[in-house]
CSV table of C-alpha atoms in Angstrom, one decimal:
chain,number,residue,atom,x,y,z
I,1,UNK,CA,23.2,32.5,-24.3
I,2,UNK,CA,21.3,33.7,-21.2
I,3,UNK,CA,21.7,37.2,-22.7
I,4,UNK,CA,19.9,35.9,-26.1
I,5,UNK,CA,17.5,34.2,-24.2
I,6,UNK,CA,16.4,37.0,-21.8
I,7,UNK,CA,16.4,39.5,-25.1
I,8,UNK,CA,14.1,37.2,-26.8
I,9,UNK,CA,12.1,37.4,-23.7
I,10,UNK,CA,11.8,41.1,-23.5
I,11,UNK,CA,10.8,41.0,-27.0
I,12,UNK,CA,7.1,42.4,-27.7
I,13,UNK,CA,4.7,39.7,-29.6
I,14,UNK,CA,3.0,41.2,-32.1
I,15,UNK,CA,-0.6,41.4,-31.7
I,16,UNK,CA,-3.3,39.0,-34.1
I,17,UNK,CA,-5.1,42.0,-36.2
I,18,UNK,CA,-8.2,39.6,-35.1
I,19,UNK,CA,-7.7,40.5,-31.5
I,20,UNK,CA,-7.2,44.2,-32.3
I,21,UNK,CA,-10.6,43.7,-34.0
I,22,UNK,CA,-12.5,41.3,-31.6
I,23,UNK,CA,-10.9,42.9,-28.3
I,24,UNK,CA,-10.9,46.5,-28.2
I,25,UNK,CA,-13.4,48.5,-26.6
I,26,UNK,CA,-12.5,51.2,-29.2
I,27,UNK,CA,-12.5,49.5,-32.7
I,28,UNK,CA,-12.7,53.0,-34.0
I,29,UNK,CA,-8.8,53.3,-32.8
I,30,UNK,CA,-7.9,50.6,-35.1
I,31,UNK,CA,-5.5,52.0,-38.0
I,32,UNK,CA,-6.5,50.5,-40.8
I,33,UNK,CA,-5.6,52.2,-43.7
I,34,UNK,CA,-2.4,49.6,-44.1
I,35,UNK,CA,-4.5,47.1,-44.3
I,36,UNK,CA,-4.4,45.0,-47.6
I,37,UNK,CA,-7.6,44.0,-49.7
I,38,UNK,CA,-9.1,40.6,-48.1
I,39,UNK,CA,-10.1,39.6,-51.9
I,40,UNK,CA,-6.4,40.3,-54.0
I,41,UNK,CA,-4.4,41.4,-51.1
I,42,UNK,CA,-2.6,43.6,-53.8
I,43,UNK,CA,-3.8,46.8,-53.1
I,44,UNK,CA,-5.0,49.0,-49.9
I,45,UNK,CA,-8.8,47.9,-48.8
I,46,UNK,CA,-10.7,51.3,-48.9
I,47,UNK,CA,-14.1,49.8,-48.8
I,48,UNK,CA,-15.8,47.2,-47.0
I,49,UNK,CA,-18.2,44.8,-47.7
I,50,UNK,CA,-21.9,45.6,-46.0
I,51,UNK,CA,-22.5,42.1,-45.7
I,52,UNK,CA,-19.3,40.4,-44.5
I,53,UNK,CA,-17.0,43.5,-44.0
I,54,UNK,CA,-13.9,42.5,-45.0
I,55,UNK,CA,-11.7,45.1,-46.7
I,56,UNK,CA,-11.6,45.6,-49.9
I,57,UNK,CA,-9.8,47.4,-52.8
I,58,UNK,CA,-12.2,49.2,-55.4
I,59,UNK,CA,-11.5,46.7,-58.0
I,60,UNK,CA,-12.9,44.2,-55.6
I,61,UNK,CA,-16.5,45.0,-55.0
I,62,UNK,CA,-20.0,44.6,-56.7
I,63,UNK,CA,-22.4,47.5,-55.7
I,64,UNK,CA,-25.8,45.5,-55.4
I,65,UNK,CA,-28.8,47.4,-58.3
I,66,UNK,CA,-31.5,47.1,-56.2
I,67,UNK,CA,-30.0,48.6,-52.5
I,68,UNK,CA,-27.0,50.4,-53.8
I,69,UNK,CA,-24.8,48.8,-51.2
I,70,UNK,CA,-21.1,47.8,-51.8
I,71,UNK,CA,-20.1,44.1,-51.3
I,72,UNK,CA,-17.4,41.7,-52.0
I,73,UNK,CA,-17.7,38.8,-54.3
I,74,UNK,CA,-19.0,36.3,-51.5
I,75,UNK,CA,-21.7,38.7,-50.7
I,76,UNK,CA,-22.9,39.4,-54.1
I,77,UNK,CA,-24.5,36.8,-57.2
I,78,UNK,CA,-24.8,38.4,-60.6
I,79,UNK,CA,-28.0,37.6,-62.7
I,80,UNK,CA,-27.6,36.5,-66.0
I,81,UNK,CA,-31.3,36.5,-67.1
I,82,UNK,CA,-31.7,39.0,-68.6
I,83,UNK,CA,-30.0,40.3,-71.8
I,84,UNK,CA,-27.4,42.0,-69.5
I,85,UNK,CA,-25.7,41.6,-65.8
I,86,UNK,CA,-26.9,42.6,-62.5
I,87,UNK,CA,-25.4,42.2,-59.5
I,88,UNK,CA,-27.1,41.7,-56.3
I,89,UNK,CA,-26.0,41.0,-52.7
I,90,UNK,CA,-27.2,38.1,-50.9
I,91,UNK,CA,-30.7,39.8,-49.0
I,92,UNK,CA,-32.0,41.6,-52.1
I,93,UNK,CA,-31.4,38.1,-54.2
I,94,UNK,CA,-34.3,36.2,-52.7
I,95,UNK,CA,-36.5,39.5,-53.0
């Protein structure tokens, strides 16, 4: 039983992704290419939201018609006031 406890104590704990992102002096050194999409968790994330910076897959992004930046569904809104739908980010919506 003593050997099992010693082996368990020697095993390194996994580092949480939030620790790597917020406590790393060089965030560019972190490999996020294998991370899943923040919204659907099904596909690899390849784009980040320009507002909240969550990593997203291509199918979970919306492009603002005013500033043309890419946003997630939570940081964008759809305007139905015209005959076609237009997507605005939270900043451009109030302009």
